[in-house]
Amino acid sequence: LANNGNFVLTEMEIFEATGMWADLGNDLPGTGNLVPTLTGVGSLAEGSPITVTVDHGLPSGNAWFVYGYSLAEVGFAGGTLVPFPDVIVPYLPLDATGKLVINYTIPPGAPSGFTIYLQSARRDVGPIGPIQFSNPICFTILGPSPPCVAPDC
């Protein structure tokens, strides 16, 4: 789905003209059969803003974000933890609709071609397992745009 020139992940892989976001599947429903959905938008170019959103989480609950620089894809607490857990950010509050929006800027000098894997999780008392997992997503950072040398720049 197009959203102001960016794409929201709705299929296994979506490619944008200026970068790539991918939905890796493996979500796990929890209490109330809610399935949290992780999406990302942004051009992924060095210095560009991106937005990562969790939807359909437990209203007024919290989420943990797991960031990894490689894949783990290990069974954990009845689900699959896809990113290797290089960074874990706990207790991020979801709003009354179960949504969380994180805005970030790809820092200048970020290594071109570097892929980051993300997944959200939360404790759950549902019948499937003690942890509820969102779909994991990943994105690949693009390098800086080459300088324009055409006469009409």
PDB file of C-alpha atoms in Angstrom:
ATOM      1  CA  LEU A   1       0.000   0.000   0.000  1.00  0.00           C
ATOM      2  CA  ALA A   2       1.412   3.372  -0.906  1.00  0.00           C
ATOM      3  CA  ASN A   3       1.665   5.930   1.883  1.00  0.00           C
ATOM      4  CA  ASN A   4       3.122   9.320   0.933  1.00  0.00           C
ATOM      5  CA  GLY A   5       5.640   7.756  -1.444  1.00  0.00           C
ATOM      6  CA  ASN A   6       6.653   5.003   0.974  1.00  0.00           C
ATOM      7  CA  PHE A   7       5.368   1.477   1.229  1.00  0.00           C
ATOM      8  CA  VAL A   8       3.711  -0.260   4.157  1.00  0.00           C
ATOM      9  CA  LEU A   9       4.573  -3.939   4.414  1.00  0.00           C
ATOM     10  CA  THR A  10       1.637  -6.151   3.543  1.00  0.00           C
ATOM     11  CA  GLU A  11       3.295  -9.031   1.695  1.00  0.00           C
ATOM     12  CA  MET A  12       6.381 -11.196   2.232  1.00  0.00           C
ATOM     13  CA  GLU A  13       8.715  -8.704   0.540  1.00  0.00           C
ATOM     14  CA  ILE A  14       8.098  -5.218  -0.740  1.00  0.00           C
ATOM     15  CA  PHE A  15      10.749  -3.344  -2.649  1.00  0.00           C
ATOM     16  CA  GLU A  16      10.848   0.413  -2.896  1.00  0.00           C
ATOM     17  CA  ALA A  17      12.727   2.238  -5.626  1.00  0.00           C
ATOM     18  CA  THR A  18      15.172   3.676  -3.066  1.00  0.00           C
ATOM     19  CA  GLY A  19      15.546   0.791  -0.652  1.00  0.00           C
ATOM     20  CA  MET A  20      14.211  -2.462   0.680  1.00  0.00           C
ATOM     21  CA  TRP A  21      12.015  -3.438   3.612  1.00  0.00           C
ATOM     22  CA  ALA A  22      11.050  -7.094   4.058  1.00  0.00           C
ATOM     23  CA  ASP A  23       8.424  -8.827   6.207  1.00  0.00           C
ATOM     24  CA  LEU A  24       9.872 -12.161   7.342  1.00  0.00           C
ATOM     25  CA  GLY A  25       6.647 -13.770   8.652  1.00  0.00           C
ATOM     26  CA  ASN A  26       6.573 -15.936  11.830  1.00  0.00           C
ATOM     27  CA  ASP A  27       4.163 -13.845  13.926  1.00  0.00           C
ATOM     28  CA  LEU A  28       2.452 -15.480  16.908  1.00  0.00           C
ATOM     29  CA  PRO A  29      -1.029 -14.498  18.135  1.00  0.00           C
ATOM     30  CA  GLY A  30      -1.663 -13.969  21.821  1.00  0.00           C
ATOM     31  CA  THR A  31      -4.465 -13.081  24.205  1.00  0.00           C
ATOM     32  CA  GLY A  32      -7.688 -12.173  22.408  1.00  0.00           C
ATOM     33  CA  ASN A  33      -6.162 -13.689  19.246  1.00  0.00           C
ATOM     34  CA  LEU A  34      -4.425 -10.341  18.657  1.00  0.00           C
ATOM     35  CA  VAL A  35      -1.542 -10.598  16.216  1.00  0.00           C
ATOM     36  CA  PRO A  36       0.821  -7.615  16.531  1.00  0.00           C
ATOM     37  CA  THR A  37       1.961  -6.304  13.166  1.00  0.00           C
ATOM     38  CA  LEU A  38       5.327  -4.623  12.708  1.00  0.00           C
ATOM     39  CA  THR A  39       5.736  -2.303   9.700  1.00  0.00           C
ATOM     40  CA  GLY A  40       8.383   0.097   8.495  1.00  0.00           C
ATOM     41  CA  VAL A  41       8.407   3.025   6.100  1.00  0.00           C
ATOM     42  CA  GLY A  42      11.144   5.323   4.854  1.00  0.00           C
ATOM     43  CA  SER A  43      13.649   5.563   2.036  1.00  0.00           C
ATOM     44  CA  LEU A  44      16.508   3.940   4.039  1.00  0.00           C
ATOM     45  CA  ALA A  45      19.042   6.363   2.620  1.00  0.00           C
ATOM     46  CA  GLU A  46      21.733   7.647   4.939  1.00  0.00           C
ATOM     47  CA  GLY A  47      20.355  10.673   6.860  1.00  0.00           C
ATOM     48  CA  SER A  48      16.724   9.853   6.019  1.00  0.00           C
ATOM     49  CA  PRO A  49      13.899   9.446   8.541  1.00  0.00           C
ATOM     50  CA  ILE A  50      12.218   6.067   8.987  1.00  0.00           C
ATOM     51  CA  THR A  51       9.188   5.030  11.016  1.00  0.00           C
ATOM     52  CA  VAL A  52       8.630   1.622  12.598  1.00  0.00           C
ATOM     53  CA  THR A  53       5.112   0.892  13.869  1.00  0.00           C
ATOM     54  CA  VAL A  54       3.533  -1.862  15.958  1.00  0.00           C
ATOM     55  CA  ASP A  55      -0.211  -2.251  15.359  1.00  0.00           C
ATOM     56  CA  HIS A  56      -2.708  -4.690  16.891  1.00  0.00           C
ATOM     57  CA  GLY A  57      -0.811  -5.099  20.155  1.00  0.00           C
ATOM     58  CA  LEU A  58      -2.542  -5.419  23.506  1.00  0.00           C
ATOM     59  CA  PRO A  59      -4.254  -2.048  24.167  1.00  0.00           C
ATOM     60  CA  SER A  60      -2.386  -0.032  26.829  1.00  0.00           C
ATOM     61  CA  GLY A  61       0.135  -2.856  27.122  1.00  0.00           C
ATOM     62  CA  ASN A  62       3.837  -2.730  26.375  1.00  0.00           C
ATOM     63  CA  ALA A  63       6.222  -4.136  23.819  1.00  0.00           C
ATOM     64  CA  TRP A  64       9.828  -5.195  23.799  1.00  0.00           C
ATOM     65  CA  PHE A  65      11.850  -4.513  20.661  1.00  0.00           C
ATOM     66  CA  VAL A  66      14.574  -6.904  19.614  1.00  0.00           C
ATOM     67  CA  TYR A  67      17.133  -5.547  17.133  1.00  0.00           C
ATOM     68  CA  GLY A  68      19.686  -7.793  15.524  1.00  0.00           C
ATOM     69  CA  TYR A  69      22.425  -7.536  12.969  1.00  0.00           C
ATOM     70  CA  SER A  70      21.939 -11.159  11.878  1.00  0.00           C
ATOM     71  CA  LEU A  71      19.260 -13.849  11.936  1.00  0.00           C
ATOM     72  CA  ALA A  72      18.831 -16.269  14.822  1.00  0.00           C
ATOM     73  CA  GLU A  73      15.523 -17.963  13.886  1.00  0.00           C
ATOM     74  CA  VAL A  74      15.354 -19.945  17.121  1.00  0.00           C
ATOM     75  CA  GLY A  75      12.350 -21.438  18.828  1.00  0.00           C
ATOM     76  CA  PHE A  76      11.641 -19.472  21.985  1.00  0.00           C
ATOM     77  CA  ALA A  77       8.688 -19.539  24.403  1.00  0.00           C
ATOM     78  CA  GLY A  78       6.345 -21.198  21.901  1.00  0.00           C
ATOM     79  CA  GLY A  79       7.252 -18.907  18.999  1.00  0.00           C
ATOM     80  CA  THR A  80      10.223 -18.001  16.833  1.00  0.00           C
ATOM     81  CA  LEU A  81      12.720 -15.293  17.697  1.00  0.00           C
ATOM     82  CA  VAL A  82      14.002 -14.249  14.289  1.00  0.00           C
ATOM     83  CA  PRO A  83      16.661 -11.547  14.916  1.00  0.00           C
ATOM     84  CA  PHE A  84      19.756 -12.410  16.890  1.00  0.00           C
ATOM     85  CA  PRO A  85      19.129 -10.318  20.049  1.00  0.00           C
ATOM     86  CA  ASP A  86      22.017  -7.847  19.799  1.00  0.00           C
ATOM     87  CA  VAL A  87      19.854  -5.108  21.379  1.00  0.00           C
ATOM     88  CA  ILE A  88      16.703  -5.520  23.481  1.00  0.00           C
ATOM     89  CA  VAL A  89      14.624  -2.464  24.368  1.00  0.00           C
ATOM     90  CA  PRO A  90      12.022  -3.422  27.016  1.00  0.00           C
ATOM     91  CA  TYR A  91       8.746  -1.919  28.208  1.00  0.00           C
ATOM     92  CA  LEU A  92       7.848   0.451  25.380  1.00  0.00           C
ATOM     93  CA  PRO A  93       4.256   1.602  26.031  1.00  0.00           C
ATOM     94  CA  LEU A  94       1.494   0.865  23.538  1.00  0.00           C
ATOM     95  CA  ASP A  95      -1.388   3.323  23.291  1.00  0.00           C
ATOM     96  CA  ALA A  96      -5.058   2.568  24.027  1.00  0.00           C
ATOM     97  CA  THR A  97      -5.420   1.016  20.557  1.00  0.00           C
ATOM     98  CA  GLY A  98      -2.337  -1.223  20.923  1.00  0.00           C
ATOM     99  CA  LYS A  99      -0.119   0.926  18.700  1.00  0.00           C
ATOM    100  CA  LEU A 100       3.439   2.196  19.072  1.00  0.00           C
ATOM    101  CA  VAL A 101       5.239   4.472  16.592  1.00  0.00           C
ATOM    102  CA  ILE A 102       9.024   4.883  16.652  1.00  0.00           C
ATOM    103  CA  ASN A 103      10.656   7.550  14.489  1.00  0.00           C
ATOM    104  CA  TYR A 104      14.361   7.313  13.734  1.00  0.00           C
ATOM    105  CA  THR A 105      16.882   8.819  11.334  1.00  0.00           C
ATOM    106  CA  ILE A 106      19.444   6.672   9.527  1.00  0.00           C
ATOM    107  CA  PRO A 107      22.661   8.271  10.807  1.00  0.00           C
ATOM    108  CA  PRO A 108      25.181   9.838   8.437  1.00  0.00           C
ATOM    109  CA  GLY A 109      28.016   7.393   7.840  1.00  0.00           C
ATOM    110  CA  ALA A 110      25.822   4.318   8.402  1.00  0.00           C
ATOM    111  CA  PRO A 111      27.355   1.449   6.432  1.00  0.00           C
ATOM    112  CA  SER A 112      25.703   0.975   3.054  1.00  0.00           C
ATOM    113  CA  GLY A 113      24.300  -2.519   2.572  1.00  0.00           C
ATOM    114  CA  PHE A 114      24.022  -3.131   6.325  1.00  0.00           C
ATOM    115  CA  THR A 115      20.843  -5.065   7.239  1.00  0.00           C
ATOM    116  CA  ILE A 116      19.013  -4.726  10.563  1.00  0.00           C
ATOM    117  CA  TYR A 117      16.382  -7.223  11.744  1.00  0.00           C
ATOM    118  CA  LEU A 118      13.564  -6.132  14.085  1.00  0.00           C
ATOM    119  CA  GLN A 119      10.843  -7.942  15.988  1.00  0.00           C
ATOM    120  CA  SER A 120       8.554  -6.939  18.833  1.00  0.00           C
ATOM    121  CA  ALA A 121       7.465  -9.201  21.648  1.00  0.00           C
ATOM    122  CA  ARG A 122       5.540  -9.057  24.890  1.00  0.00           C
ATOM    123  CA  ARG A 123       4.720 -11.278  27.820  1.00  0.00           C
ATOM    124  CA  ASP A 124       1.392 -13.024  27.337  1.00  0.00           C
ATOM    125  CA  VAL A 125      -0.848 -15.270  29.367  1.00  0.00           C
ATOM    126  CA  GLY A 126      -2.575 -16.715  26.277  1.00  0.00           C
ATOM    127  CA  PRO A 127      -2.893 -20.414  25.421  1.00  0.00           C
ATOM    128  CA  ILE A 128      -0.058 -20.576  22.864  1.00  0.00           C
ATOM    129  CA  GLY A 129       2.948 -19.499  24.919  1.00  0.00           C
ATOM    130  CA  PRO A 130       4.297 -17.015  27.463  1.00  0.00           C
ATOM    131  CA  ILE A 131       5.608 -14.648  24.752  1.00  0.00           C
ATOM    132  CA  GLN A 132       3.645 -13.088  21.895  1.00  0.00           C
ATOM    133  CA  PHE A 133       5.736 -12.231  18.813  1.00  0.00           C
ATOM    134  CA  SER A 134       5.077  -9.776  15.987  1.00  0.00           C
ATOM    135  CA  ASN A 135       6.144 -10.515  12.468  1.00  0.00           C
ATOM    136  CA  PRO A 136       9.864  -9.749  12.128  1.00  0.00           C
ATOM    137  CA  ILE A 137      10.958  -7.203   9.544  1.00  0.00           C
ATOM    138  CA  CYS A 138      14.315  -6.182   8.179  1.00  0.00           C
ATOM    139  CA  PHE A 139      15.727  -3.278   6.232  1.00  0.00           C
ATOM    140  CA  THR A 140      18.948  -2.613   4.375  1.00  0.00           C
ATOM    141  CA  ILE A 141      20.656   0.778   4.672  1.00  0.00           C
ATOM    142  CA  LEU A 142      21.505   2.580   1.469  1.00  0.00           C
ATOM    143  CA  GLY A 143      24.637   4.628   1.011  1.00  0.00           C
ATOM    144  CA  PRO A 144      24.697   8.349   0.325  1.00  0.00           C
ATOM    145  CA  SER A 145      23.381   9.542  -3.016  1.00  0.00           C
ATOM    146  CA  PRO A 146      26.151  10.344  -5.470  1.00  0.00           C
ATOM    147  CA  PRO A 147      26.631  14.070  -6.105  1.00  0.00           C
ATOM    148  CA  CYS A 148      24.784  15.481  -9.099  1.00  0.00           C
ATOM    149  CA  VAL A 149      27.153  16.497 -11.883  1.00  0.00           C
ATOM    150  CA  ALA A 150      24.607  17.195 -14.637  1.00  0.00           C
ATOM    151  CA  PRO A 151      24.347  20.822 -15.840  1.00  0.00           C
ATOM    152  CA  ASP A 152      20.724  21.123 -14.675  1.00  0.00           C
ATOM    153  CA  CYS A 153      21.340  20.222 -10.989  1.00  0.00           C
TER     154      CYS A 153
END
